[in-house]
C-alpha positions as protocol buffer text, in pm:
chain_id: "A"
residue {
  index: 1
  type: MET
  ca { x: 8568 y: -4876 z: 6281 }
}
residue {
  index: 2
  type: GLU
  ca { x: 8557 y: -4481 z: 6330 }
}
residue {
  index: 3
  type: ILE
  ca { x: 8847 y: -4262 z: 6278 }
}
residue {
  index: 4
  type: ARG
  ca { x: 8926 y: -3890 z: 6229 }
}
residue {
  index: 5
  type: ASN
  ca { x: 9005 y: -3774 z: 5881 }
}
residue {
  index: 6
  type: MET
  ca { x: 9323 y: -3553 z: 5925 }
}
residue {
  index: 7
  type: LYS
  ca { x: 9372 y: -3524 z: 5541 }
}
residue {
  index: 8
  type: ASN
  ca { x: 9280 y: -3158 z: 5511 }
}
residue {
  index: 9
  type: PHE
  ca { x: 9372 y: -3073 z: 5876 }
}
residue {
  index: 10
  type: ASP
  ca { x: 9523 y: -2722 z: 5909 }
}
residue {
  index: 11
  type: ASP
  ca { x: 9685 y: -2663 z: 6247 }
}
residue {
  index: 12
  type: LYS
  ca { x: 9687 y: -2285 z: 6224 }
}
residue {
  index: 13
  type: LYS
  ca { x: 9316 y: -2270 z: 6104 }
}
residue {
  index: 14
  type: PHE
  ca { x: 9211 y: -2518 z: 6378 }
}
residue {
  index: 15
  type: VAL
  ca { x: 9362 y: -2317 z: 6662 }
}
residue {
  index: 16
  type: GLU
  ca { x: 9225 y: -1999 z: 6520 }
}
residue {
  index: 17
  type: ASP
  ca { x: 8868 y: -2144 z: 6520 }
}
residue {
  index: 18
  type: LEU
  ca { x: 8915 y: -2260 z: 6870 }
}
residue {
  index: 19
  type: LEU
  ca { x: 9011 y: -1906 z: 6974 }
}
residue {
  index: 20
  type: ASN
  ca { x: 8702 y: -1765 z: 6801 }
}
residue {
  index: 21
  type: GLN
  ca { x: 8465 y: -2022 z: 6973 }
}
residue {
  index: 22
  type: HIS
  ca { x: 8215 y: -1907 z: 7242 }
}
residue {
  index: 23
  type: TRP
  ca { x: 8376 y: -2041 z: 7546 }
}
residue {
  index: 24
  type: GLU
  ca { x: 8183 y: -1804 z: 7764 }
}
residue {
  index: 25
  type: TYR
  ca { x: 7885 y: -2040 z: 7715 }
}
residue {
  index: 26
  type: VAL
  ca { x: 8056 y: -2269 z: 7959 }
}
residue {
  index: 27
  type: TYR
  ca { x: 8048 y: -2010 z: 8237 }
}
residue {
  index: 28
  type: PHE
  ca { x: 7712 y: -1855 z: 8157 }
}
residue {
  index: 29
  type: PHE
  ca { x: 7489 y: -2147 z: 8076 }
}
residue {
  index: 30
  type: ALA
  ca { x: 7571 y: -2403 z: 8331 }
}
residue {
  index: 31
  type: ASP
  ca { x: 7541 y: -2418 z: 8716 }
}
residue {
  index: 32
  type: ASN
  ca { x: 7754 y: -2739 z: 8787 }
}
residue {
  index: 33
  type: PRO
  ca { x: 8077 y: -2903 z: 8676 }
}
residue {
  index: 34
  type: ASN
  ca { x: 7901 y: -3190 z: 8480 }
}
residue {
  index: 35
  type: THR
  ca { x: 7704 y: -2955 z: 8259 }
}
residue {
  index: 36
  type: MET
  ca { x: 8008 y: -2716 z: 8217 }
}
residue {
  index: 37
  type: TRP
  ca { x: 8202 y: -3019 z: 8086 }
}
residue {
  index: 38
  type: GLU
  ca { x: 7908 y: -3123 z: 7831 }
}
residue {
  index: 39
  type: ILE
  ca { x: 7884 y: -2777 z: 7696 }
}
residue {
  index: 40
  type: TRP
  ca { x: 8287 y: -2746 z: 7664 }
}
residue {
  index: 41
  type: LYS
  ca { x: 8310 y: -3062 z: 7499 }
}
residue {
  index: 42
  type: LYS
  ca { x: 8020 y: -2985 z: 7247 }
}
residue {
  index: 43
  type: LEU
  ca { x: 8193 y: -2650 z: 7167 }
}
residue {
  index: 44
  type: PHE
  ca { x: 8525 y: -2824 z: 7131 }
}
residue {
  index: 45
  type: GLU
  ca { x: 8400 y: -3107 z: 6906 }
}
residue {
  index: 46
  type: GLU
  ca { x: 8208 y: -2862 z: 6689 }
}
residue {
  index: 47
  type: VAL
  ca { x: 8529 y: -2715 z: 6587 }
}
residue {
  index: 48
  type: LEU
  ca { x: 8721 y: -3043 z: 6575 }
}
residue {
  index: 49
  type: ASN
  ca { x: 8463 y: -3206 z: 6344 }
}
residue {
  index: 50
  type: LYS
  ca { x: 8486 y: -2944 z: 6116 }
}
residue {
  index: 51
  type: HIS
  ca { x: 8863 y: -2973 z: 6067 }
}
residue {
  index: 52
  type: ALA
  ca { x: 8895 y: -3354 z: 6135 }
}
residue {
  index: 53
  type: PRO
  ca { x: 8555 y: -3522 z: 6070 }
}
residue {
  index: 54
  type: ILE
  ca { x: 8485 y: -3870 z: 6176 }
}
residue {
  index: 55
  type: GLN
  ca { x: 8463 y: -4133 z: 5913 }
}
residue {
  index: 56
  type: GLN
  ca { x: 8420 y: -4508 z: 5898 }
}
residue {
  index: 57
  type: LYS
  ca { x: 8710 y: -4731 z: 5805 }
}
residue {
  index: 58
  type: LYS
  ca { x: 8710 y: -5093 z: 5725 }
}
residue {
  index: 59
  type: ILE
  ca { x: 8946 y: -5313 z: 5910 }
}
residue {
  index: 60
  type: ARG
  ca { x: 9128 y: -5569 z: 5702 }
}
residue {
  index: 61
  type: SER
  ca { x: 9120 y: -5939 z: 5812 }
}
residue {
  index: 62
  type: LYS
  ca { x: 9423 y: -6060 z: 5974 }
}
residue {
  index: 63
  type: LYS
  ca { x: 9705 y: -6148 z: 5754 }
}
residue {
  index: 64
  type: VAL
  ca { x: 9768 y: -6521 z: 5675 }
}
residue {
  index: 65
  type: PRO
  ca { x: 10131 y: -6552 z: 5751 }
}
residue {
  index: 66
  type: TRP
  ca { x: 10212 y: -6844 z: 5511 }
}
residue {
  index: 67
  type: ILE
  ca { x: 10069 y: -6662 z: 5197 }
}
residue {
  index: 68
  type: THR
  ca { x: 10378 y: -6538 z: 5003 }
}
residue {
  index: 69
  type: SER
  ca { x: 10410 y: -6274 z: 4732 }
}
residue {
  index: 70
  type: GLU
  ca { x: 10428 y: -6555 z: 4480 }
}
residue {
  index: 71
  type: ILE
  ca { x: 10103 y: -6716 z: 4608 }
}
residue {
  index: 72
  type: LYS
  ca { x: 9943 y: -6370 z: 4604 }
}
residue {
  index: 73
  type: LYS
  ca { x: 10026 y: -6333 z: 4232 }
}
residue {
  index: 74
  type: LEU
  ca { x: 9879 y: -6675 z: 4172 }
}
residue {
  index: 75
  type: ILE
  ca { x: 9560 y: -6567 z: 4365 }
}
residue {
  index: 76
  type: ASN
  ca { x: 9517 y: -6266 z: 4141 }
}
residue {
  index: 77
  type: LYS
  ca { x: 9585 y: -6471 z: 3822 }
}
residue {
  index: 78
  type: ARG
  ca { x: 9310 y: -6704 z: 3942 }
}
residue {
  index: 79
  type: ASP
  ca { x: 9073 y: -6436 z: 3993 }
}
residue {
  index: 80
  type: ARG
  ca { x: 9146 y: -6283 z: 3661 }
}
residue {
  index: 81
  type: SER
  ca { x: 9101 y: -6587 z: 3484 }
}
residue {
  index: 82
  type: LYS
  ca { x: 8776 y: -6658 z: 3664 }
}
residue {
  index: 83
  type: ARG
  ca { x: 8633 y: -6311 z: 3547 }
}
residue {
  index: 84
  type: LYS
  ca { x: 8749 y: -6389 z: 3188 }
}
residue {
  index: 85
  type: ALA
  ca { x: 8567 y: -6722 z: 3196 }
}
residue {
  index: 86
  type: ILE
  ca { x: 8249 y: -6584 z: 3331 }
}
residue {
  index: 87
  type: ILE
  ca { x: 8238 y: -6307 z: 3075 }
}
residue {
  index: 88
  type: LYS
  ca { x: 8327 y: -6513 z: 2766 }
}
residue {
  index: 89
  type: ASN
  ca { x: 8197 y: -6851 z: 2885 }
}
residue {
  index: 90
  type: LEU
  ca { x: 8443 y: -7055 z: 2667 }
}
residue {
  index: 91
  type: GLU
  ca { x: 8554 y: -7408 z: 2768 }
}
residue {
  index: 92
  type: ALA
  ca { x: 8933 y: -7319 z: 2706 }
}
residue {
  index: 93
  type: ASP
  ca { x: 8886 y: -7031 z: 2961 }
}
residue {
  index: 94
  type: TRP
  ca { x: 8740 y: -7237 z: 3232 }
}
residue {
  index: 95
  type: LEU
  ca { x: 8997 y: -7480 z: 3183 }
}
residue {
  index: 96
  type: VAL
  ca { x: 9263 y: -7222 z: 3240 }
}
residue {
  index: 97
  type: TYR
  ca { x: 9084 y: -7100 z: 3554 }
}
residue {
  index: 98
  type: LYS
  ca { x: 9037 y: -7469 z: 3698 }
}
residue {
  index: 99
  type: GLN
  ca { x: 9408 y: -7522 z: 3646 }
}
residue {
  index: 100
  type: THR
  ca { x: 9512 y: -7201 z: 3813 }
}
residue {
  index: 101
  type: ARG
  ca { x: 9263 y: -7261 z: 4091 }
}
residue {
  index: 102
  type: ASN
  ca { x: 9427 y: -7616 z: 4161 }
}
residue {
  index: 103
  type: LYS
  ca { x: 9762 y: -7470 z: 4153 }
}
residue {
  index: 104
  type: VAL
  ca { x: 9667 y: -7194 z: 4412 }
}
residue {
  index: 105
  type: ASN
  ca { x: 9519 y: -7475 z: 4635 }
}
residue {
  index: 106
  type: ILE
  ca { x: 9836 y: -7690 z: 4606 }
}
residue {
  index: 107
  type: GLU
  ca { x: 10075 y: -7412 z: 4673 }
}
residue {
  index: 108
  type: MET
  ca { x: 9863 y: -7284 z: 4975 }
}
residue {
  index: 109
  type: LYS
  ca { x: 9850 y: -7618 z: 5150 }
}
residue {
  index: 110
  type: LYS
  ca { x: 10225 y: -7677 z: 5098 }
}
residue {
  index: 111
  type: ALA
  ca { x: 10317 y: -7319 z: 5223 }
}
residue {
  index: 112
  type: LYS
  ca { x: 10069 y: -7365 z: 5533 }
}
residue {
  index: 113
  type: LYS
  ca { x: 10245 y: -7706 z: 5593 }
}
residue {
  index: 114
  type: ASP
  ca { x: 10596 y: -7576 z: 5572 }
}
residue {
  index: 115
  type: TYR
  ca { x: 10518 y: -7275 z: 5786 }
}
residue {
  index: 116
  type: TYR
  ca { x: 10374 y: -7476 z: 6096 }
}
residue {
  index: 117
  type: SER
  ca { x: 10645 y: -7732 z: 6054 }
}
residue {
  index: 118
  type: LYS
  ca { x: 10918 y: -7479 z: 6095 }
}
residue {
  index: 119
  type: ARG
  ca { x: 10734 y: -7311 z: 6374 }
}
residue {
  index: 120
  type: ILE
  ca { x: 10677 y: -7613 z: 6571 }
}
residue {
  index: 121
  type: ALA
  ca { x: 11028 y: -7718 z: 6528 }
}
residue {
  index: 122
  type: GLY
  ca { x: 11162 y: -7395 z: 6645 }
}
residue {
  index: 123
  type: GLN
  ca { x: 10943 y: -7427 z: 6969 }
}
residue {
  index: 124
  type: LYS
  ca { x: 11078 y: -7772 z: 7082 }
}
residue {
  index: 125
  type: GLN
  ca { x: 11229 y: -7605 z: 7399 }
}
residue {
  index: 126
  type: ASN
  ca { x: 10901 y: -7417 z: 7480 }
}
residue {
  index: 127
  type: PRO
  ca { x: 10622 y: -7664 z: 7507 }
}
residue {
  index: 128
  type: LYS
  ca { x: 10367 y: -7377 z: 7595 }
}
residue {
  index: 129
  type: GLU
  ca { x: 10426 y: -7192 z: 7288 }
}
residue {
  index: 130
  type: ALA
  ca { x: 10433 y: -7522 z: 7078 }
}
residue {
  index: 131
  type: TRP
  ca { x: 10086 y: -7606 z: 7206 }
}
residue {
  index: 132
  type: LYS
  ca { x: 9966 y: -7275 z: 7142 }
}
residue {
  index: 133
  type: THR
  ca { x: 10083 y: -7305 z: 6772 }
}
residue {
  index: 134
  type: ILE
  ca { x: 9915 y: -7658 z: 6749 }
}
residue {
  index: 135
  type: ASN
  ca { x: 9577 y: -7529 z: 6904 }
}
residue {
  index: 136
  type: ASN
  ca { x: 9584 y: -7240 z: 6648 }
}
residue {
  index: 137
  type: LEU
  ca { x: 9648 y: -7487 z: 6357 }
}
residue {
  index: 138
  type: LEU
  ca { x: 9350 y: -7696 z: 6484 }
}
residue {
  index: 139
  type: GLY
  ca { x: 9131 y: -7397 z: 6523 }
}
residue {
  index: 140
  type: ARG
  ca { x: 9092 y: -7446 z: 6909 }
}
residue {
  index: 141
  type: GLN
  ca { x: 8962 y: -7147 z: 7092 }
}
residue {
  index: 142
  type: ASN
  ca { x: 8967 y: -7071 z: 7462 }
}
residue {
  index: 143
  type: LYS
  ca { x: 8615 y: -7151 z: 7570 }
}
residue {
  index: 144
  type: PRO
  ca { x: 8458 y: -6976 z: 7871 }
}
residue {
  index: 145
  type: THR
  ca { x: 8400 y: -7212 z: 8168 }
}
residue {
  index: 146
  type: LYS
  ca { x: 8048 y: -7316 z: 8219 }
}
residue {
  index: 147
  type: VAL
  ca { x: 7935 y: -7390 z: 8560 }
}
residue {
  index: 148
  type: ASN
  ca { x: 7645 y: -7655 z: 8558 }
}
residue {
  index: 149
  type: GLU
  ca { x: 7638 y: -7717 z: 8941 }
}
residue {
  index: 150
  type: LEU
  ca { x: 7720 y: -7530 z: 9253 }
}
residue {
  index: 151
  type: SER
  ca { x: 7720 y: -7645 z: 9597 }
}
residue {
  index: 152
  type: ILE
  ca { x: 7647 y: -7391 z: 9883 }
}
residue {
  index: 153
  type: SER
  ca { x: 7607 y: -7500 z: 10252 }
}
residue {
  index: 154
  type: GLY
  ca { x: 7530 y: -7863 z: 10133 }
}
residue {
  index: 155
  type: ASN
  ca { x: 7266 y: -7757 z: 9894 }
}
residue {
  index: 156
  type: ASN
  ca { x: 7356 y: -7854 z: 9525 }
}
residue {
  index: 157
  type: LEU
  ca { x: 7232 y: -7590 z: 9275 }
}
residue {
  index: 158
  type: THR
  ca { x: 7175 y: -7697 z: 8909 }
}
residue {
  index: 159
  type: ASN
  ca { x: 6931 y: -7426 z: 8780 }
}
residue {
  index: 160
  type: SER
  ca { x: 7110 y: -7157 z: 8596 }
}
residue {
  index: 161
  type: GLU
  ca { x: 6933 y: -6869 z: 8774 }
}
residue {
  index: 162
  type: ASP
  ca { x: 6998 y: -7009 z: 9118 }
}
residue {
  index: 163
  type: ILE
  ca { x: 7370 y: -7063 z: 9044 }
}
residue {
  index: 164
  type: ALA
  ca { x: 7383 y: -6694 z: 8926 }
}
residue {
  index: 165
  type: GLU
  ca { x: 7203 y: -6594 z: 9247 }
}
residue {
  index: 166
  type: GLY
  ca { x: 7440 y: -6815 z: 9452 }
}
residue {
  index: 167
  type: PHE
  ca { x: 7760 y: -6638 z: 9300 }
}
residue {
  index: 168
  type: ASN
  ca { x: 7585 y: -6305 z: 9346 }
}
residue {
  index: 169
  type: GLU
  ca { x: 7512 y: -6367 z: 9703 }
}
residue {
  index: 170
  type: PHE
  ca { x: 7869 y: -6511 z: 9783 }
}
residue {
  index: 171
  type: PHE
  ca { x: 8057 y: -6216 z: 9624 }
}
residue {
  index: 172
  type: SER
  ca { x: 7821 y: -5940 z: 9756 }
}
residue {
  index: 173
  type: ASN
  ca { x: 7865 y: -6062 z: 10097 }
}
residue {
  index: 174
  type: ILE
  ca { x: 8241 y: -6116 z: 10129 }
}
residue {
  index: 175
  type: GLY
  ca { x: 8293 y: -5765 z: 10256 }
}
residue {
  index: 176
  type: PRO
  ca { x: 8034 y: -5785 z: 10542 }
}
residue {
  index: 177
  type: ASP
  ca { x: 8172 y: -6151 z: 10626 }
}
residue {
  index: 178
  type: LEU
  ca { x: 8524 y: -6040 z: 10658 }
}
residue {
  index: 179
  type: ALA
  ca { x: 8428 y: -5732 z: 10854 }
}
residue {
  index: 180
  type: SER
  ca { x: 8221 y: -5948 z: 11111 }
}
residue {
  index: 181
  type: LYS
  ca { x: 8567 y: -6141 z: 11188 }
}
residue {
  index: 182
  type: ILE
  ca { x: 8737 y: -5811 z: 11273 }
}
residue {
  index: 183
  type: ASP
  ca { x: 8759 y: -5735 z: 11654 }
}
residue {
  index: 184
  type: THR
  ca { x: 8537 y: -5438 z: 11756 }
}
residue {
  index: 185
  type: SER
  ca { x: 8704 y: -5131 z: 11900 }
}
residue {
  index: 186
  type: ASN
  ca { x: 8569 y: -4864 z: 12132 }
}
residue {
  index: 187
  type: HIS
  ca { x: 8750 y: -4579 z: 11935 }
}
residue {
  index: 188
  type: ASN
  ca { x: 8560 y: -4355 z: 11704 }
}
residue {
  index: 189
  type: PHE
  ca { x: 8691 y: -4303 z: 11343 }
}
residue {
  index: 190
  type: GLN
  ca { x: 8667 y: -3933 z: 11414 }
}
residue {
  index: 191
  type: GLU
  ca { x: 8946 y: -3957 z: 11676 }
}
residue {
  index: 192
  type: TYR
  ca { x: 9184 y: -4017 z: 11391 }
}
residue {
  index: 193
  type: ILE
  ca { x: 9067 y: -3721 z: 11179 }
}
residue {
  index: 194
  type: LYS
  ca { x: 9255 y: -3385 z: 11234 }
}
residue {
  index: 195
  type: LYS
  ca { x: 9001 y: -3090 z: 11278 }
}
residue {
  index: 196
  type: PRO
  ca { x: 8990 y: -2847 z: 10992 }
}
residue {
  index: 197
  type: LYS
  ca { x: 9122 y: -2503 z: 11027 }
}
residue {
  index: 198
  type: SER
  ca { x: 8805 y: -2369 z: 10862 }
}
residue {
  index: 199
  type: GLU
  ca { x: 8441 y: -2463 z: 10847 }
}
residue {
  index: 200
  type: PHE
  ca { x: 8418 y: -2364 z: 10492 }
}
residue {
  index: 201
  type: THR
  ca { x: 8588 y: -2559 z: 10214 }
}
residue {
  index: 202
  type: VAL
  ca { x: 8705 y: -2332 z: 9914 }
}
residue {
  index: 203
  type: PHE
  ca { x: 8857 y: -2470 z: 9588 }
}
residue {
  index: 204
  type: GLU
  ca { x: 9182 y: -2315 z: 9485 }
}
residue {
  index: 205
  type: SER
  ca { x: 9162 y: -2142 z: 9153 }
}
residue {
  index: 206
  type: ILE
  ca { x: 9368 y: -2298 z: 8866 }
}
residue {
  index: 207
  type: ALA
  ca { x: 9597 y: -2071 z: 8666 }
}
residue {
  index: 208
  type: THR
  ca { x: 9569 y: -2094 z: 8294 }
}
residue {
  index: 209
  type: ASN
  ca { x: 9936 y: -2138 z: 8245 }
}
residue {
  index: 210
  type: LYS
  ca { x: 9921 y: -2453 z: 8472 }
}
residue {
  index: 211
  type: VAL
  ca { x: 9644 y: -2597 z: 8229 }
}
residue {
  index: 212
  type: TYR
  ca { x: 9846 y: -2506 z: 7950 }
}
residue {
  index: 213
  type: TYR
  ca { x: 10160 y: -2674 z: 8074 }
}
residue {
  index: 214
  type: LEU
  ca { x: 9956 y: -2992 z: 8171 }
}
residue {
  index: 215
  type: LEU
  ca { x: 9802 y: -3017 z: 7829 }
}
residue {
  index: 216
  type: ARG
  ca { x: 10145 y: -2957 z: 7658 }
}
residue {
  index: 217
  type: GLY
  ca { x: 10289 y: -3218 z: 7872 }
}
residue {
  index: 218
  type: LEU
  ca { x: 10042 y: -3505 z: 7759 }
}
residue {
  index: 219
  type: SER
  ca { x: 10206 y: -3812 z: 7584 }
}
residue {
  index: 220
  type: SER
  ca { x: 10164 y: -3835 z: 7220 }
}
residue {
  index: 221
  type: THR
  ca { x: 10186 y: -4200 z: 7239 }
}
residue {
  index: 222
  type: LYS
  ca { x: 9878 y: -4270 z: 7439 }
}
residue {
  index: 223
  type: ALA
  ca { x: 9586 y: -4424 z: 7255 }
}
residue {
  index: 224
  type: THR
  ca { x: 9283 y: -4226 z: 7161 }
}
residue {
  index: 225
  type: GLY
  ca { x: 8978 y: -4270 z: 7371 }
}
residue {
  index: 226
  type: ILE
  ca { x: 8604 y: -4328 z: 7271 }
}
residue {
  index: 227
  type: ASP
  ca { x: 8549 y: -3965 z: 7197 }
}
residue {
  index: 228
  type: LYS
  ca { x: 8837 y: -3983 z: 6924 }
}
residue {
  index: 229
  type: ILE
  ca { x: 9022 y: -3682 z: 7076 }
}
residue {
  index: 230
  type: SER
  ca { x: 9383 y: -3778 z: 7065 }
}
residue {
  index: 231
  type: SER
  ca { x: 9649 y: -3624 z: 7306 }
}
residue {
  index: 232
  type: LYS
  ca { x: 9820 y: -3486 z: 6988 }
}
residue {
  index: 233
  type: ILE
  ca { x: 9503 y: -3280 z: 6922 }
}
residue {
  index: 234
  type: LEU
  ca { x: 9477 y: -3151 z: 7292 }
}
residue {
  index: 235
  type: LYS
  ca { x: 9848 y: -3056 z: 7292 }
}
residue {
  index: 236
  type: LEU
  ca { x: 9805 y: -2868 z: 6960 }
}
residue {
  index: 237
  type: ALA
  ca { x: 9478 y: -2696 z: 7110 }
}
residue {
  index: 238
  type: ALA
  ca { x: 9640 y: -2603 z: 7441 }
}
residue {
  index: 239
  type: PRO
  ca { x: 9692 y: -2223 z: 7365 }
}
residue {
  index: 240
  type: ALA
  ca { x: 9323 y: -2182 z: 7256 }
}
residue {
  index: 241
  type: ILE
  ca { x: 9144 y: -2413 z: 7526 }
}
residue {
  index: 242
  type: SER
  ca { x: 9358 y: -2359 z: 7844 }
}
residue {
  index: 243
  type: SER
  ca { x: 9162 y: -2051 z: 7973 }
}
residue {
  index: 244
  type: SER
  ca { x: 8821 y: -2208 z: 7906 }
}
residue {
  index: 245
  type: LEU
  ca { x: 8913 y: -2509 z: 8110 }
}
residue {
  index: 246
  type: THR
  ca { x: 8962 y: -2310 z: 8434 }
}
residue {
  index: 247
  type: TYR
  ca { x: 8597 y: -2219 z: 8441 }
}
residue {
  index: 248
  type: PHE
  ca { x: 8513 y: -2544 z: 8583 }
}
């Protein structure tokens, strides 16, 4: 998993570097909004990566709910005794390790049994949740439905490619099939469209302060996107980037 390292992040230095960034490149070296956005993003990430570099983080496996602190201590004791037995290779140390290992296994089985017994007992009034618990205990997973045969207009399709094509043809023709059942009209769609006051379309300029308030109004609780730029960072950068965002 990739995250941004905020350990040495300095708010003031980050905003200062953004203010000194060459945002004019967005205007001078692009002739369409898409290119402008790519240049702007590259300039922004150049500063952001300097102050909050991307790093890899390992995700720990899901916690096992029935492992208590006492069992964790036993597991640590088992691992220590195993390392000692491997290093010294004495029969007495191997015996201690095996005894500790067996004790861990017994306690784990007992704790797991107690956990699921209590959980199922507490779900007697909710069969749906009880079955979820049972399926989880048995290791049953929701498997995707596999279609082995498809009947279209009296023809039975069994080949996987033919079945895929059958589904594709059905869903791609839903729109035209429904449209063919709609009564035709002598009216043209243009009759319902108001005539524009001008033949030319001009985009209204966006004021810097409007962009600033929009950025500052972003919710800090929203999840970070694939670009790993959080709303918190955008809010912090608002004073330095608002003007450049009006170039688009």
